[in-house]
Tab-separated table of C-alpha atoms (C1' of nucleotides) in Angstrom:
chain	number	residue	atom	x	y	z
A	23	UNK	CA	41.212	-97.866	81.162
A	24	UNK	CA	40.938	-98.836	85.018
A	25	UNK	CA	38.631	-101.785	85.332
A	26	UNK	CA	36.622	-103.252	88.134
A	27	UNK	CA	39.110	-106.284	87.654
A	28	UNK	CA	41.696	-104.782	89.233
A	29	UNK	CA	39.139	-104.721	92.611
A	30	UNK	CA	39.564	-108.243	92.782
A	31	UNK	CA	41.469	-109.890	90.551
A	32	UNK	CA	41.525	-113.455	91.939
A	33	UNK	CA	37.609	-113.866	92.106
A	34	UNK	CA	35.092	-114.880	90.327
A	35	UNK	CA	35.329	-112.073	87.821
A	36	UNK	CA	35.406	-114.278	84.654
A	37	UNK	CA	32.660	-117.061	83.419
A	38	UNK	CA	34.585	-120.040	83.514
A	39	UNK	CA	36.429	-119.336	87.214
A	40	UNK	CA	32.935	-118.569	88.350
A	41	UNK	CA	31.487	-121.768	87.006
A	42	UNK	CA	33.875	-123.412	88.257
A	43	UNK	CA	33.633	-122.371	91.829
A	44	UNK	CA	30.115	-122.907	91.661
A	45	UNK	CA	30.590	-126.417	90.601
A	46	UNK	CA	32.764	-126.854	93.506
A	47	UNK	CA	30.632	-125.430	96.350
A	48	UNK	CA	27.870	-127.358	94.879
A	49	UNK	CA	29.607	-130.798	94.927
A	50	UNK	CA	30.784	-130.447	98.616
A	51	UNK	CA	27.478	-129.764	99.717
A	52	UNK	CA	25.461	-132.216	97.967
A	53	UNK	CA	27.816	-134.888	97.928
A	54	UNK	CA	27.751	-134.973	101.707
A	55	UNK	CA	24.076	-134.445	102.584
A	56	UNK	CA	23.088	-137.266	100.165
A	57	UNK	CA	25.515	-139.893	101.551
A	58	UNK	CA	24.278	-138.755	104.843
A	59	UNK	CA	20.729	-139.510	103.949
A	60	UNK	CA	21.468	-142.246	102.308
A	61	UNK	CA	23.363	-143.845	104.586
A	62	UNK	CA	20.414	-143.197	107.495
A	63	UNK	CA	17.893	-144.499	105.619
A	64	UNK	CA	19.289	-147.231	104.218
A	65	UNK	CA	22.386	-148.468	106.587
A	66	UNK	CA	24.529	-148.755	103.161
A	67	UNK	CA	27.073	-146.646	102.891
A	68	UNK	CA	27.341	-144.848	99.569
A	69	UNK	CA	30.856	-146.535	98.682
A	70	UNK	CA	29.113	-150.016	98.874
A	71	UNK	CA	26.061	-148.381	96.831
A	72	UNK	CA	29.132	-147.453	94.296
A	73	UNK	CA	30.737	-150.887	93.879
A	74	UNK	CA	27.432	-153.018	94.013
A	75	UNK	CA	25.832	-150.802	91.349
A	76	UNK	CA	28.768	-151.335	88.507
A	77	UNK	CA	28.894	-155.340	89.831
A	78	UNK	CA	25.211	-155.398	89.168
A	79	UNK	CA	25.645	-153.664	85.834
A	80	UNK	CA	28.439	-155.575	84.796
A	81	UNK	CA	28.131	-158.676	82.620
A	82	UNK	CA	27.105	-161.494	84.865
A	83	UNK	CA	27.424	-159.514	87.730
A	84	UNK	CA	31.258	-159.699	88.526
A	85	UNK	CA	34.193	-157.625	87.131
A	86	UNK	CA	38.086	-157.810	87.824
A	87	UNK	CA	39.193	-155.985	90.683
A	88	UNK	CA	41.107	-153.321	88.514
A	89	UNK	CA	37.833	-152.759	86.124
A	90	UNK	CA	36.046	-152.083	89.209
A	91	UNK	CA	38.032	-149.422	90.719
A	92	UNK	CA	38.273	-147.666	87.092
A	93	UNK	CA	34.340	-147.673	86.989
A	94	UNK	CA	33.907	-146.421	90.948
A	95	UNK	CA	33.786	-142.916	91.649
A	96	UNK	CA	33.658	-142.667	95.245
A	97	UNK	CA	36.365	-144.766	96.800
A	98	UNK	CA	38.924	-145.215	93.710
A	99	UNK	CA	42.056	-146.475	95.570
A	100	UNK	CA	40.417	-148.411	98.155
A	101	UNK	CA	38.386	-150.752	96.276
A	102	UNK	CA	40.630	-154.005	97.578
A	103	UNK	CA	39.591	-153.154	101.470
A	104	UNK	CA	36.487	-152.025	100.202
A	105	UNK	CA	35.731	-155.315	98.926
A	106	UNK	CA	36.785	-157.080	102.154
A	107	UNK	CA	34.410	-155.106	103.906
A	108	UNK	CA	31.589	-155.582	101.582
A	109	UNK	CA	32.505	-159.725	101.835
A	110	UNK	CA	32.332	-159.345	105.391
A	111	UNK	CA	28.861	-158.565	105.050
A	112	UNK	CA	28.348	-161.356	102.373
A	113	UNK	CA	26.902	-158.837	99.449
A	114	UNK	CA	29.646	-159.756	97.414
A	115	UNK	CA	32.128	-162.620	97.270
A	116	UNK	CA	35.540	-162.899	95.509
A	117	UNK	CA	36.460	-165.434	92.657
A	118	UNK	CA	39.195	-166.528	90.669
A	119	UNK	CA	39.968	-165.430	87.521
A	120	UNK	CA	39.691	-168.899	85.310
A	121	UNK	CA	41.792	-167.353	82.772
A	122	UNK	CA	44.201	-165.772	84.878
A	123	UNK	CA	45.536	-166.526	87.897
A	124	UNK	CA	46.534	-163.072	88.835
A	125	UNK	CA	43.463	-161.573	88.367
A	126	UNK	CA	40.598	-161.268	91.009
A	127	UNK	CA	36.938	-161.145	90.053
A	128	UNK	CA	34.300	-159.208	92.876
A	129	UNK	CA	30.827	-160.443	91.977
A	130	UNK	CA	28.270	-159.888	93.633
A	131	UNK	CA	25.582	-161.953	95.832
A	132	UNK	CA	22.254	-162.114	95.536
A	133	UNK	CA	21.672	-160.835	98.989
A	134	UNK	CA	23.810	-157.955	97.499
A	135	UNK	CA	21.159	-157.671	94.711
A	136	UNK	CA	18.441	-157.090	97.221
A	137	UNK	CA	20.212	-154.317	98.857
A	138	UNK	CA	21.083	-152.607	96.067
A	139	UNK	CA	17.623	-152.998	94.985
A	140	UNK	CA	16.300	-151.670	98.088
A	141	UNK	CA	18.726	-148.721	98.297
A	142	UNK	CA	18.299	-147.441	95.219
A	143	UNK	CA	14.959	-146.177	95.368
A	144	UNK	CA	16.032	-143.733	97.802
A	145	UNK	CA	19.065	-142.473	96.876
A	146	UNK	CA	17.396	-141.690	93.448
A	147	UNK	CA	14.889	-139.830	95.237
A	148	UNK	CA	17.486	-137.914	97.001
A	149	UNK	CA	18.872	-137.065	93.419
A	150	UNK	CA	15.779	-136.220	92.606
A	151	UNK	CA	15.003	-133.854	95.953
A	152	UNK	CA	18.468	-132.426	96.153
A	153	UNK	CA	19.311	-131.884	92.619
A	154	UNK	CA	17.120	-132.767	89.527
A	155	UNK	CA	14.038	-131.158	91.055
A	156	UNK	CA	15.888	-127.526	90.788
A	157	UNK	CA	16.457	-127.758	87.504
A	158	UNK	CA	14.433	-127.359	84.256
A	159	UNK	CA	14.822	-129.912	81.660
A	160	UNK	CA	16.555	-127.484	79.151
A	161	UNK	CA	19.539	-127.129	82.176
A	162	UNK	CA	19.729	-130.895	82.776
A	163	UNK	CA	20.481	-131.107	79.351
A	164	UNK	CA	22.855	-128.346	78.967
A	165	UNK	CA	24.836	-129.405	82.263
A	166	UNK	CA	24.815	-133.308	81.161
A	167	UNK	CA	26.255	-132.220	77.586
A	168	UNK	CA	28.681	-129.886	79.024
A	169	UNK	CA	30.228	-131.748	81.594
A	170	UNK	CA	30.049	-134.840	79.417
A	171	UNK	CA	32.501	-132.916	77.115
A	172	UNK	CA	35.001	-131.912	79.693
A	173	UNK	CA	35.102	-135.415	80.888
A	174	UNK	CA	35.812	-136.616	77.149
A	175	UNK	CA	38.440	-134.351	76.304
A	176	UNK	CA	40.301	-135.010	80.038
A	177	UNK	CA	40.158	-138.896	79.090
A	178	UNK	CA	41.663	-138.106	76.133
A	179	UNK	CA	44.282	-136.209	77.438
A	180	UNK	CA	45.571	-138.618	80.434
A	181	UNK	CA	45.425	-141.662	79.940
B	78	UNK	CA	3.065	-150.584	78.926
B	79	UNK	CA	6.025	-152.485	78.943
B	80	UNK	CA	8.403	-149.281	79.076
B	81	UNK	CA	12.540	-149.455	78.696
B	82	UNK	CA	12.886	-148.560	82.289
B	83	UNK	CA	12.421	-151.985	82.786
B	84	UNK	CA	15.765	-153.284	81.554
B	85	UNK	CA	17.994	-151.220	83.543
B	86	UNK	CA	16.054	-149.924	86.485
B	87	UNK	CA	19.040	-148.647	88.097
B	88	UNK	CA	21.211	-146.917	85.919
B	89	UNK	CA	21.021	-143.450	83.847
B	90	UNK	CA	17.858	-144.312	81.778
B	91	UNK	CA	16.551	-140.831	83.592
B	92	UNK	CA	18.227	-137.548	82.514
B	93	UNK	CA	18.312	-136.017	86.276
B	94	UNK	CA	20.284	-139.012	87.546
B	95	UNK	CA	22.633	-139.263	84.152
B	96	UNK	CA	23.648	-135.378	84.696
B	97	UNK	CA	24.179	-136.250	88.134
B	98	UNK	CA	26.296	-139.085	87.547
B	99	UNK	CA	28.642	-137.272	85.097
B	100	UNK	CA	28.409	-134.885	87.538
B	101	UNK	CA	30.103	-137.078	89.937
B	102	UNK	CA	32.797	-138.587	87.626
B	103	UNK	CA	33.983	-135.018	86.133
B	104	UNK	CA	34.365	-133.766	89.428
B	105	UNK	CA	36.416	-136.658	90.654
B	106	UNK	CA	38.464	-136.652	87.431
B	107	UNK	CA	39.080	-132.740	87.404
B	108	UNK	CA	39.904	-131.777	90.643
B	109	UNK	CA	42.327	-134.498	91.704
B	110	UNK	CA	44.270	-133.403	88.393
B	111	UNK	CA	43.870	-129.780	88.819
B	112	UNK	CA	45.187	-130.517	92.551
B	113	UNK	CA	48.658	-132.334	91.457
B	114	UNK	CA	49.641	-129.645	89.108
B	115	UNK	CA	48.792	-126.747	90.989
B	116	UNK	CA	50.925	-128.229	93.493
B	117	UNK	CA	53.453	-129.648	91.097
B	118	UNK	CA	53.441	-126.293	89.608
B	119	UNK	CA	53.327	-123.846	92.861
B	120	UNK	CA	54.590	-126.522	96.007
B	121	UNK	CA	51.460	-124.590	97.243
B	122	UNK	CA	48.062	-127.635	97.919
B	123	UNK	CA	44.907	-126.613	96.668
B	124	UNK	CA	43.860	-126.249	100.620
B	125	UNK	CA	46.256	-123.652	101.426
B	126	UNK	CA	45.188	-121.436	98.708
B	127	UNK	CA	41.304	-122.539	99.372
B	128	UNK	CA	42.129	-120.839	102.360
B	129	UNK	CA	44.244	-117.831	101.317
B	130	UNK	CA	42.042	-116.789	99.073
B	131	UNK	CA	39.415	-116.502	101.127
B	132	UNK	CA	40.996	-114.645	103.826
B	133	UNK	CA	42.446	-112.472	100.923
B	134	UNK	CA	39.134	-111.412	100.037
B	135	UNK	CA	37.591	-111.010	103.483
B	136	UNK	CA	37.658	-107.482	105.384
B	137	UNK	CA	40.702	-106.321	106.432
B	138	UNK	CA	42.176	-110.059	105.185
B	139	UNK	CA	41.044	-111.981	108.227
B	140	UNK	CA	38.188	-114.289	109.350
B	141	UNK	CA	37.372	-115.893	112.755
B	142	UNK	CA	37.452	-119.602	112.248
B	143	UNK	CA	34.181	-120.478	111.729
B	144	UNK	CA	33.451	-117.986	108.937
B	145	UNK	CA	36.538	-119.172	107.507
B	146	UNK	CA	35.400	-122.566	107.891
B	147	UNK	CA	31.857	-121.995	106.374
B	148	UNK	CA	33.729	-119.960	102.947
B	149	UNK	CA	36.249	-122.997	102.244
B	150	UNK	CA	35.381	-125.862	99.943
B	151	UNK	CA	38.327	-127.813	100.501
B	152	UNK	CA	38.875	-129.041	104.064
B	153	UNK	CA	35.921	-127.689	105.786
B	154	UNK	CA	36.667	-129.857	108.715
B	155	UNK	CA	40.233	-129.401	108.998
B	156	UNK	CA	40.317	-125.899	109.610
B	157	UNK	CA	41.991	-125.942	112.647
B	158	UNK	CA	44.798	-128.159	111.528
B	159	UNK	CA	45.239	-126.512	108.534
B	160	UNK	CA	45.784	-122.667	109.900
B	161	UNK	CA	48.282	-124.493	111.890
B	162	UNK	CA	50.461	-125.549	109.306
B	163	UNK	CA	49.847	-122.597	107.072
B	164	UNK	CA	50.683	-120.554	109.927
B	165	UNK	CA	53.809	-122.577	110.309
B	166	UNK	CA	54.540	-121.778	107.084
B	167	UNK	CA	54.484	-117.829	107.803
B	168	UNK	CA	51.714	-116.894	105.704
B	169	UNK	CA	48.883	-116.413	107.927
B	170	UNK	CA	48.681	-115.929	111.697
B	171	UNK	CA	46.309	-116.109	114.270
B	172	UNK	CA	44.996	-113.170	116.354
B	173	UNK	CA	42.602	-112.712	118.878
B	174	UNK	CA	39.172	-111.470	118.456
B	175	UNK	CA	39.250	-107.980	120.228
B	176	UNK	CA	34.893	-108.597	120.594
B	177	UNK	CA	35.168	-112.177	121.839
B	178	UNK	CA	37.714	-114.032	123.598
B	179	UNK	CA	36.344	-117.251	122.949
B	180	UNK	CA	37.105	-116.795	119.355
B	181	UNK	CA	40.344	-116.922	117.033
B	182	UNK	CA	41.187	-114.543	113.938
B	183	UNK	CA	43.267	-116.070	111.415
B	184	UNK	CA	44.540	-113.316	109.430
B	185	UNK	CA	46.721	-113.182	105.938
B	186	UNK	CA	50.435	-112.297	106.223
B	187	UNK	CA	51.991	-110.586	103.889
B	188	UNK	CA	53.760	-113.864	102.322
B	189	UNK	CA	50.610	-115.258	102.083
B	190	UNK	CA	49.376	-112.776	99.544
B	191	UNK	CA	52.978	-112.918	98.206
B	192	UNK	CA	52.359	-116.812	97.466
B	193	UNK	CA	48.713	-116.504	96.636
B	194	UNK	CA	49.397	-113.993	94.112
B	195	UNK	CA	51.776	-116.306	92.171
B	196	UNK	CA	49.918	-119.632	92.483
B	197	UNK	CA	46.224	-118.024	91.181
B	198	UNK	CA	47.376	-117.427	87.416
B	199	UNK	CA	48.534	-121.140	87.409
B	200	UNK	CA	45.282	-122.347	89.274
B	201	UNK	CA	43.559	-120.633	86.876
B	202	UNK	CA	45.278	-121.859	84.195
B	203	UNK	CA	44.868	-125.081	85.220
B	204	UNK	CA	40.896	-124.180	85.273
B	205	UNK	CA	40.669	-122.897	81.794
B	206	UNK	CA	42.308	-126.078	80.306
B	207	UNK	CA	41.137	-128.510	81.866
B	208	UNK	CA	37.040	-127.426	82.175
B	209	UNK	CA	36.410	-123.916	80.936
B	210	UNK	CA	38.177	-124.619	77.412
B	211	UNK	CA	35.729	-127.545	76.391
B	212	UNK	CA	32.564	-125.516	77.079
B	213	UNK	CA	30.860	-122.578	75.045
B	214	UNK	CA	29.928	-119.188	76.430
B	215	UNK	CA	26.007	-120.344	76.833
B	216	UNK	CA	27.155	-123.745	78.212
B	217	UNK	CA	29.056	-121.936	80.869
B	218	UNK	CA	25.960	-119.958	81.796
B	219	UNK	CA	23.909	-122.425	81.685
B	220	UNK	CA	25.901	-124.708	84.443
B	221	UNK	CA	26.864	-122.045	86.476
B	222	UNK	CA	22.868	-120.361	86.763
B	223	UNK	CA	21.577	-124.129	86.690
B	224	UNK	CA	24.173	-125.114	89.676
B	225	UNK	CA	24.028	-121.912	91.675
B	226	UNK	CA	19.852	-122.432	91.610
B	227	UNK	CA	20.888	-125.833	93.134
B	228	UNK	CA	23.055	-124.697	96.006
B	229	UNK	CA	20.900	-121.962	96.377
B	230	UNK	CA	17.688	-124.396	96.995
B	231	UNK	CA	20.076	-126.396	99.075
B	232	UNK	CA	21.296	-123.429	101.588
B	233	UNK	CA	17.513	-122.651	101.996
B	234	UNK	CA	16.455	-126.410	103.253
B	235	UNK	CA	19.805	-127.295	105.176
B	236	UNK	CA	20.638	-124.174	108.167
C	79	DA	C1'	24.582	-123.625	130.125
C	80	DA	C1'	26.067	-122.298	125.482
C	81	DA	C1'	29.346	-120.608	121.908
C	82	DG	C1'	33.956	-120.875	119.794
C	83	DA	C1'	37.787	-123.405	119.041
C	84	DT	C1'	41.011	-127.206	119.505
C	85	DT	C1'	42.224	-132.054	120.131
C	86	DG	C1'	41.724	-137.470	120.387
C	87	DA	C1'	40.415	-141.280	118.255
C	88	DA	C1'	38.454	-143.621	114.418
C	89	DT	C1'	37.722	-144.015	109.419
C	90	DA	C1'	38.926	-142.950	104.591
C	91	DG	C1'	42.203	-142.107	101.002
C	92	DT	C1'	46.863	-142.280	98.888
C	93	DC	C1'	51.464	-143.914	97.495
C	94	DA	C1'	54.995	-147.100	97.503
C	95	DA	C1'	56.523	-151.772	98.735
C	96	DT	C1'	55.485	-156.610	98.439
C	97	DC	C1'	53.697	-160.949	97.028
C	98	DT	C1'	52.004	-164.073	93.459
C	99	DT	C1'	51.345	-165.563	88.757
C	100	DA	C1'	52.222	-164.820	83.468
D	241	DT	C1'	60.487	-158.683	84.044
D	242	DA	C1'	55.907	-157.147	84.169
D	243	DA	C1'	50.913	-157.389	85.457
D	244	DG	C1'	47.391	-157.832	89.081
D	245	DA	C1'	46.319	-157.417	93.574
D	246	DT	C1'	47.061	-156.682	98.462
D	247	DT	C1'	49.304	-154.535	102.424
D	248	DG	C1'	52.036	-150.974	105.288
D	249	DA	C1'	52.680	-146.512	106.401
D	250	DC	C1'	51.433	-141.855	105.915
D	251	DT	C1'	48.114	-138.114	105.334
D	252	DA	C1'	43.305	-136.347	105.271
D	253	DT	C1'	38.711	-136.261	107.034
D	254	DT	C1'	35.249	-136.719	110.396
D	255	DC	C1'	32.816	-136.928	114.976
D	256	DA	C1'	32.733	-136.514	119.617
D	257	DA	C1'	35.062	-134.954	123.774
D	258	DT	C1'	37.358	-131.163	125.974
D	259	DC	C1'	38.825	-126.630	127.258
D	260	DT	C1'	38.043	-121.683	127.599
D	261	DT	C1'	35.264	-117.634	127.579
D	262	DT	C1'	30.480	-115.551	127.515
DNA sequence: AAAGATTGAATAGTCAATCTTA
DNA sequence: TAAGATTGACTATTCAATCTTT
């Protein structure tokens, strides 16, 4: 009846806890060495990469201030001093809202455009280098799926 | 030769940087949750018990900083600052390396298992409802071989 | 001088308070 | 009053400087 599980019973003795672990170890590691890189190469910090890329995406290049923090993934509560600093360096520039004056619309410049467009290159060859390149095509798959399924049922959940 | 790549040149029209990208926004998502109701749940932050259970597991249930540095995934720069308040706390304390006087043992108290022991079944809890329940046996396998081939790649490039 | 650890100073991130407009 | 955004104040994170021991 004993079992190894009682060696160790807070480690990574099941699947998901294991997973899990290794999902975190493998964030903090390539999270950091990207933006690193990135940053070096580039002189754009991955935040700004972050916010110009959804303004670029967005429909003609602008979005409300609270769309554009709920579509960033790096700097979530910041995005109102992020902004200032990203104006300060004229890639994007604020507007009103022409249907309501509360609102505040970040769009983006066109010198914005070309940075973006010159950054991105090589921060999707760090992807690339750091983490597609390990992977078959088969595990890309299976990890996109997956994780695209957690994310969907935790949306669902909190609001 | 006009290819689709052409419309969107920057976003997930490629399936490395997609997987990385929901990569990025399940990890954000998840772990600030799983954070708030650990502590809600224990009054115990998801650093302490990064660091308890590491200590926990190591030899004789202490590590010299560094090592204990190197194993956390929370606040690997904080280490310092973080023993200190734990230690404040009562559940670990510092000792000094009998081999080495330059270096620092930070060891696990007894009321540091005490409180490790009754936070990890909510942590894990929290774990299995939040990202292990939403994925199958093979998916599981598949992102934790797939990520641990990453990391692994990555330990061998960066010292 | 170099390794191990801690600390100072600067930046980033968070939460609640405030200010403006609807 | 409530929504949208910004700001103040607090905590966390990082990097370089420092202090001690090898």
């Amino acid at each position: 009846m004993a079992k190894k599980t009682q060696r160790q019973p807070l480690a990574d003795d099941n699947l998901g806890v294991a997973t899990w672990s290794v999902f975190l170890r493998t964030h903090a590691a390539l999270v950091r060495t990207i933006e690193r890189e990135v940053e070096e190469a580039t002189g754009l910090p991955l935040s700004w990469y972050d916010v110009l890329l959804e303004l670029n995406a967005a429909e003609k290049g602008r979005l409300r201030m609270q769309e554009l923090a709920a579509r960033v993934v790096l700097s979530r509560t910041r995005v109102s001093r992020l902004v200032d600093d990203i104006e300060s360096a004229g890639m994007v520039e604020r507007q009103p809202d022409p249907d309501d004056g509360r609102a505040a619309l970040a769009a983006i410049t066109d010198l914005g455009r070309k940075e973006l467009l010159r950054a991105a290159p090589l921060y999707l060859g760090r992807i690339q280098d750091h983490f597609a390149a390990h992977l078959t095509y088969q595990q890309l798959r299976a990890i996109r799926d997956g994780l695209e399924q957690v994310l969907a049922a935790h949306e669902h959940t909190e609001p």
